[in-house]
Coordinates of C-alpha atoms in Angstrom, one line a residue:
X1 CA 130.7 122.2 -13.6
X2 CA 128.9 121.1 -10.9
X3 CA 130.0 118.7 -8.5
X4 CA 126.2 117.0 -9.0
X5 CA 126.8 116.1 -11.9
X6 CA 127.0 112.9 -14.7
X7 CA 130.3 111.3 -15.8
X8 CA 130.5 113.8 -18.4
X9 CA 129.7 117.0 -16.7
X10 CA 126.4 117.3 -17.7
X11 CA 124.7 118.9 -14.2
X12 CA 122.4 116.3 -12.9
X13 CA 119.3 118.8 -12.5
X14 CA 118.4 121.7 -15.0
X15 CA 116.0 124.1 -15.4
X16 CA 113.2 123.5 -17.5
X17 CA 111.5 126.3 -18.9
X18 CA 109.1 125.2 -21.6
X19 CA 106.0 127.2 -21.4
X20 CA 107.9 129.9 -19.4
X21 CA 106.9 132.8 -22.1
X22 CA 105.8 135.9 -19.4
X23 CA 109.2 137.6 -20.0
X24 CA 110.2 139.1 -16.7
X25 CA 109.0 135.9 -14.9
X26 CA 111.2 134.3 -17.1
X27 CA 113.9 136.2 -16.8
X28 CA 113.5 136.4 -12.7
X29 CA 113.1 132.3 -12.9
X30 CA 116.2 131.8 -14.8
X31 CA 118.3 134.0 -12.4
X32 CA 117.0 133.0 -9.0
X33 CA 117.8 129.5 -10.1
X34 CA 121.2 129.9 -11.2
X35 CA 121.8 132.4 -8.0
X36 CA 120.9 129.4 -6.1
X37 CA 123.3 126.7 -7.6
X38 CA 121.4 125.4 -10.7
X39 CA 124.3 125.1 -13.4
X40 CA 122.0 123.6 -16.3
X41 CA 119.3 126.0 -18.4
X42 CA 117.5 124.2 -21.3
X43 CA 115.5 125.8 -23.6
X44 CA 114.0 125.7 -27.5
X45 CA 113.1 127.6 -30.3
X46 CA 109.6 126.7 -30.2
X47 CA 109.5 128.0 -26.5
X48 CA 109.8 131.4 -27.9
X49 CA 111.7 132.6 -24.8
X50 CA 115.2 132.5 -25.6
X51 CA 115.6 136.1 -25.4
X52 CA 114.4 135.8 -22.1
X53 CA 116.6 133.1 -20.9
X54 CA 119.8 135.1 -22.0
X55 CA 118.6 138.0 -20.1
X56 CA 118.1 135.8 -16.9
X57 CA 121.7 133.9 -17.4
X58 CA 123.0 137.8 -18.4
X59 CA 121.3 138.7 -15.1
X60 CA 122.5 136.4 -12.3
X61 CA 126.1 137.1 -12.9
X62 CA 127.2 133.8 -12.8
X63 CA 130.4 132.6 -15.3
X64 CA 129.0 131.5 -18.6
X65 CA 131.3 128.6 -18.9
X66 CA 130.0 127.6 -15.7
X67 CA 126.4 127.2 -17.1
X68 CA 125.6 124.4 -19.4
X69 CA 123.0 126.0 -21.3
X70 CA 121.0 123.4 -24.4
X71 CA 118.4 124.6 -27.0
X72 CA 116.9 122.8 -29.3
X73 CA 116.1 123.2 -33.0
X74 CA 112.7 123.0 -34.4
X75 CA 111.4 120.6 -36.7
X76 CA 110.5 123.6 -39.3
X77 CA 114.7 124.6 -39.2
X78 CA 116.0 121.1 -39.8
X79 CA 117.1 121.6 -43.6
X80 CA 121.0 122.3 -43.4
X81 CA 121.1 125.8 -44.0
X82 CA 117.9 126.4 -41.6
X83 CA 119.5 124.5 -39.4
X84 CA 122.8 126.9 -39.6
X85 CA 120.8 129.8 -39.7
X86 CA 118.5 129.6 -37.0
X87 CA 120.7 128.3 -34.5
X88 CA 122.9 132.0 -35.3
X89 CA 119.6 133.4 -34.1
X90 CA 119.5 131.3 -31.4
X91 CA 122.8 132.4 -30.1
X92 CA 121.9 135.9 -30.7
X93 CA 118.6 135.9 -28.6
X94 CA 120.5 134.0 -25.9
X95 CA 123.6 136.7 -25.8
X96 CA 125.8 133.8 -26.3
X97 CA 128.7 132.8 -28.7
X98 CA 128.3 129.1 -28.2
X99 CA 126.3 126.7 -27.0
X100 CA 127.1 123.3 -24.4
X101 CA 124.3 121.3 -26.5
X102 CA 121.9 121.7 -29.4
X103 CA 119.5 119.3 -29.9
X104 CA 117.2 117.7 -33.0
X105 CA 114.0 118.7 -31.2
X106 CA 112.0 115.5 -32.8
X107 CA 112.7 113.5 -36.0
X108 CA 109.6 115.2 -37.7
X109 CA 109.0 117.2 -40.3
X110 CA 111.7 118.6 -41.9
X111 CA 114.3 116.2 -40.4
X112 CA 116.7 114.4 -42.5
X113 CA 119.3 112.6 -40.7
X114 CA 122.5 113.1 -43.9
X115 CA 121.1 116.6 -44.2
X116 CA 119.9 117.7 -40.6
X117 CA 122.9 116.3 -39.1
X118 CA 125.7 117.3 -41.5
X119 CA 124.7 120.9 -40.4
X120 CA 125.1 119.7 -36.8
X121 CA 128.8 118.1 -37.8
X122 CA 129.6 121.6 -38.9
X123 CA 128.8 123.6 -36.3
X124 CA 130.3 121.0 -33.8
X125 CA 133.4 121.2 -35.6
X126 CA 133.7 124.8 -35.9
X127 CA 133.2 125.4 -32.1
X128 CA 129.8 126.5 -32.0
X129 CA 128.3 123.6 -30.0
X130 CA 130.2 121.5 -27.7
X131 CA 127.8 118.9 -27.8
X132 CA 125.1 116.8 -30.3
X133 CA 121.9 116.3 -28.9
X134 CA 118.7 114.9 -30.3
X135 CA 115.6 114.8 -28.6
X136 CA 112.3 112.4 -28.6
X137 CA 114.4 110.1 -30.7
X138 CA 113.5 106.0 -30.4
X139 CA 116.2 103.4 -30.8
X140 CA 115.8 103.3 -34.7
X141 CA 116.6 107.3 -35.1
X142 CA 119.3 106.8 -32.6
X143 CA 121.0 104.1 -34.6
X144 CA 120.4 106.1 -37.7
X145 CA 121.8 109.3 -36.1
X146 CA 125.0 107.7 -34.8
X147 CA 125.7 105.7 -37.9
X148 CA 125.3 109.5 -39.9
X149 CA 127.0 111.7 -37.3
X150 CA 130.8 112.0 -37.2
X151 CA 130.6 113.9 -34.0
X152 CA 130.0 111.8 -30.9
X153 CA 125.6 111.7 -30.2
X154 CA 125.9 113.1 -26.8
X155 CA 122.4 113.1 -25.3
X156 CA 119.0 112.2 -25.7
X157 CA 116.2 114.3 -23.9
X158 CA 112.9 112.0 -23.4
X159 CA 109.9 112.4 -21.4
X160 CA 110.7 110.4 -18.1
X161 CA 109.3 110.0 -14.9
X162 CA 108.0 107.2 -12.7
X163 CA 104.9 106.9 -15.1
X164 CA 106.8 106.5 -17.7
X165 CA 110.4 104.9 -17.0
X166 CA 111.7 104.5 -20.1
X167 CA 113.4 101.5 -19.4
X168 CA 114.6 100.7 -23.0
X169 CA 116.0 103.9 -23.9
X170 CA 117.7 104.2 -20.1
X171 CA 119.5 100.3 -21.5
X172 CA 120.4 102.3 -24.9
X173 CA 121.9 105.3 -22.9
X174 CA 124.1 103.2 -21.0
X175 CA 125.2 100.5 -23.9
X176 CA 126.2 103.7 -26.3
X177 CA 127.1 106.3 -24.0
X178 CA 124.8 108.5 -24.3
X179 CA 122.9 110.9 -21.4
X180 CA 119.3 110.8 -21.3
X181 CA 118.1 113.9 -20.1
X182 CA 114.5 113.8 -18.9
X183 CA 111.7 116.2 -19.7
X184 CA 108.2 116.6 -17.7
X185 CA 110.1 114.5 -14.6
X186 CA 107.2 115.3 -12.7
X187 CA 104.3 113.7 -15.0
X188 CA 102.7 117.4 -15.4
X189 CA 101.9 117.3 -11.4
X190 CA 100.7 113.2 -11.9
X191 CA 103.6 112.6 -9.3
X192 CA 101.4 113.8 -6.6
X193 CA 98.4 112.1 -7.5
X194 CA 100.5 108.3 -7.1
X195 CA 100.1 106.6 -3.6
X196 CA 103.5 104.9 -3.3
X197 CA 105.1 108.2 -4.4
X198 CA 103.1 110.6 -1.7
X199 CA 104.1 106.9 1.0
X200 CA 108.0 107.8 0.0
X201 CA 107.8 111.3 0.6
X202 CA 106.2 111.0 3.9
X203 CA 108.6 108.4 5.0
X204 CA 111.2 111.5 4.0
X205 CA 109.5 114.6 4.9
X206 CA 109.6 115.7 1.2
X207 CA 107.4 116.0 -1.9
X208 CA 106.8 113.7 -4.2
X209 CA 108.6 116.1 -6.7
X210 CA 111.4 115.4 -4.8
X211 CA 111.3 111.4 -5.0
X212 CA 110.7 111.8 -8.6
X213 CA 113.8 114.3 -9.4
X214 CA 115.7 112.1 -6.5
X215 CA 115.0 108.8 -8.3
X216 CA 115.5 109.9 -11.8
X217 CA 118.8 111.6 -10.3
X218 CA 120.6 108.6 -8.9
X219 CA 120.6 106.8 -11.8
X220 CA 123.8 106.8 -14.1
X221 CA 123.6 108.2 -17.4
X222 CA 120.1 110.1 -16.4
X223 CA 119.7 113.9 -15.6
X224 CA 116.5 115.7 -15.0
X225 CA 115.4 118.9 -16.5
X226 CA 112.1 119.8 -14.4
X227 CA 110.3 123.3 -15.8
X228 CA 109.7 125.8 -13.1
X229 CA 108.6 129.0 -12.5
X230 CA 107.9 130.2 -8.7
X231 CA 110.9 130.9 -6.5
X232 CA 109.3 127.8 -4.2
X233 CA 108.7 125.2 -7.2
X234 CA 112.5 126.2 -8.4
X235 CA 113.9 125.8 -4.9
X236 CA 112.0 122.6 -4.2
X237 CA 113.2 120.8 -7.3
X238 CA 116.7 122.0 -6.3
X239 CA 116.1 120.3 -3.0
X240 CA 115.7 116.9 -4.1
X241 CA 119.6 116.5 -4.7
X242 CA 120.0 116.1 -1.0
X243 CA 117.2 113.4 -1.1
X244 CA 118.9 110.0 -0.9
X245 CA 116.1 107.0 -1.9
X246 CA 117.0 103.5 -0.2
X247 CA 116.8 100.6 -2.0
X248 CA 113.1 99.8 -0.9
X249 CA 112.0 103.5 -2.3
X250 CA 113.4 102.8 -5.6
X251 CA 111.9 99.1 -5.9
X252 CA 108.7 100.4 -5.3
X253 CA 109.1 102.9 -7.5
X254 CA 110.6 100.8 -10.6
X255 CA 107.8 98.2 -9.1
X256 CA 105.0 101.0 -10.9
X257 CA 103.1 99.3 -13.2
X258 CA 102.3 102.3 -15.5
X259 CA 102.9 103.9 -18.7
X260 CA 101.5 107.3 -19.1
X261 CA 102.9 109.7 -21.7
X262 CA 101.7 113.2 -21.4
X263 CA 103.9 114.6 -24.2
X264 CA 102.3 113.0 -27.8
X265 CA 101.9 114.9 -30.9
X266 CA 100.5 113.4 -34.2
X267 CA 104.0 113.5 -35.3
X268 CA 105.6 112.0 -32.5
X269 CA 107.5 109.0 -34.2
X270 CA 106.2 106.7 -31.9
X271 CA 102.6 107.3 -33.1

């Protein structure tokens, strides 16, 4: 893996590629980032671009078991054998024979924690996933998923960013050993609309995409996932791992007084 990576070799920035659906941009996206020295590729079902993704891993010629590569399942697959089933599709559209983490996408729907994550307990144990992940998952689910799973809960992938720090579930990660990966770092583009974020980057010479991936980055137990697209946007977000925040850019951030989710379905199970 690596060497920017967490404690458990989980890279410390991904590619995102949630609404990524044109399939050669996808495809090019995926490649040019991993040609570049991304070593972490997340995806989902419900992004209906898996084929492409596989393609793009297929493409750039790096080692597979030097990519850590996550989907997700979604909440219409969660019964145990849909589970099963449509994560074998998965690995076929992806080109793969395993995968370094599979996820609960949300605890909605069809999500049972004895017979969602029994399913997960198999596959982990026959080899097929590395990893347990679950994915917009509060403290309750968590504690629920743990107490059900007898494979270790490895990750929990949240929507984080300055506007929304998460500062519960970052406590949770660390008390249980846990890596909370961190989806929409960049607020949807809201990171560049934030004063004392645009005051850091001009103090660095760098965006305030940078300061966000930067300050998610340097903390333990966190890993960042931004989506991208565009050779620039990729390379950018790539950039922000040489970005080192001092202790005055980080209390200013933590210092924001603001909770804005962009991610909130009627099912979300904080609603």
């Amino acid at each position: 893996m690596s060497s920017d990576a967490d404690r458990v070799g989980i890279p410390k920035l991904g590619l995102g590629t949630w609404e990524n659906t044109d399939p050669e941009a996808c495809v090019e996206s995926v490649a040019h980032a991993l040609e570049i020295g991304y070593r972490h590729v997340d995806t989902a079902q419900a992004y209906d671009n898996e084929g492409h993704v596989g393609e793009g891993i297929a493409q750039a010629g790096v080692d597979r078991e030097d990519v850590f590569l996550a989907t997700k399942v979604w909440t219409s697959n969660l019964a145990h054998d849909d589970v099963l089933a449509s994560t074998e599709e998965s690995l076929d559209k992806l080109g793969v024979d395993s995968l370094d983490l599979l996820y609960v996408h949300w605890p909605a729907h069809e999500y049972d924690p004895e017979d969602t994550l029994s399913a997960f307990d198999e596959l982990y144990d026959e080899g097929t996933i590395d990893h347990v992940g679950v994915s917009n998952f509060e403290p309750r689910h968590l504690d629920t998923a743990r107490e059900t799973l007898d494979a270790p809960l490895f990750a929990n992938q949240v929507e984080m960013h300055p506007l929304l720090q998460q500062d519960e579930l970052v406590e949770y990660a660390r008390e249980h050993d846990l890596t909370l990966v961190a989806y929409s770092p960049l607020a949807r583009g809201k990171v560049f609309e934030v004063d004392e974020l645009s005051a850091i980057a001009d103090k660095h010479g760098v965006s305030e995409a940078q300061v966000s991936l930067a300050w998610l980055a340097q903390k333990d137990d966190v890993v960042a996932i931004p989506k991208a697209s565009s050779y620039d946007h990729i390379e950018d977000n790539f950039d922000a791992l040489d970005l080192e925040l001092d202790d005055e850019d980080v209390e200013a951030i933590e210092n924001l007084d603001r909770e804005e989710r962009q991610v909130d379905p009627d099912f979300a199970p904080w609603n």
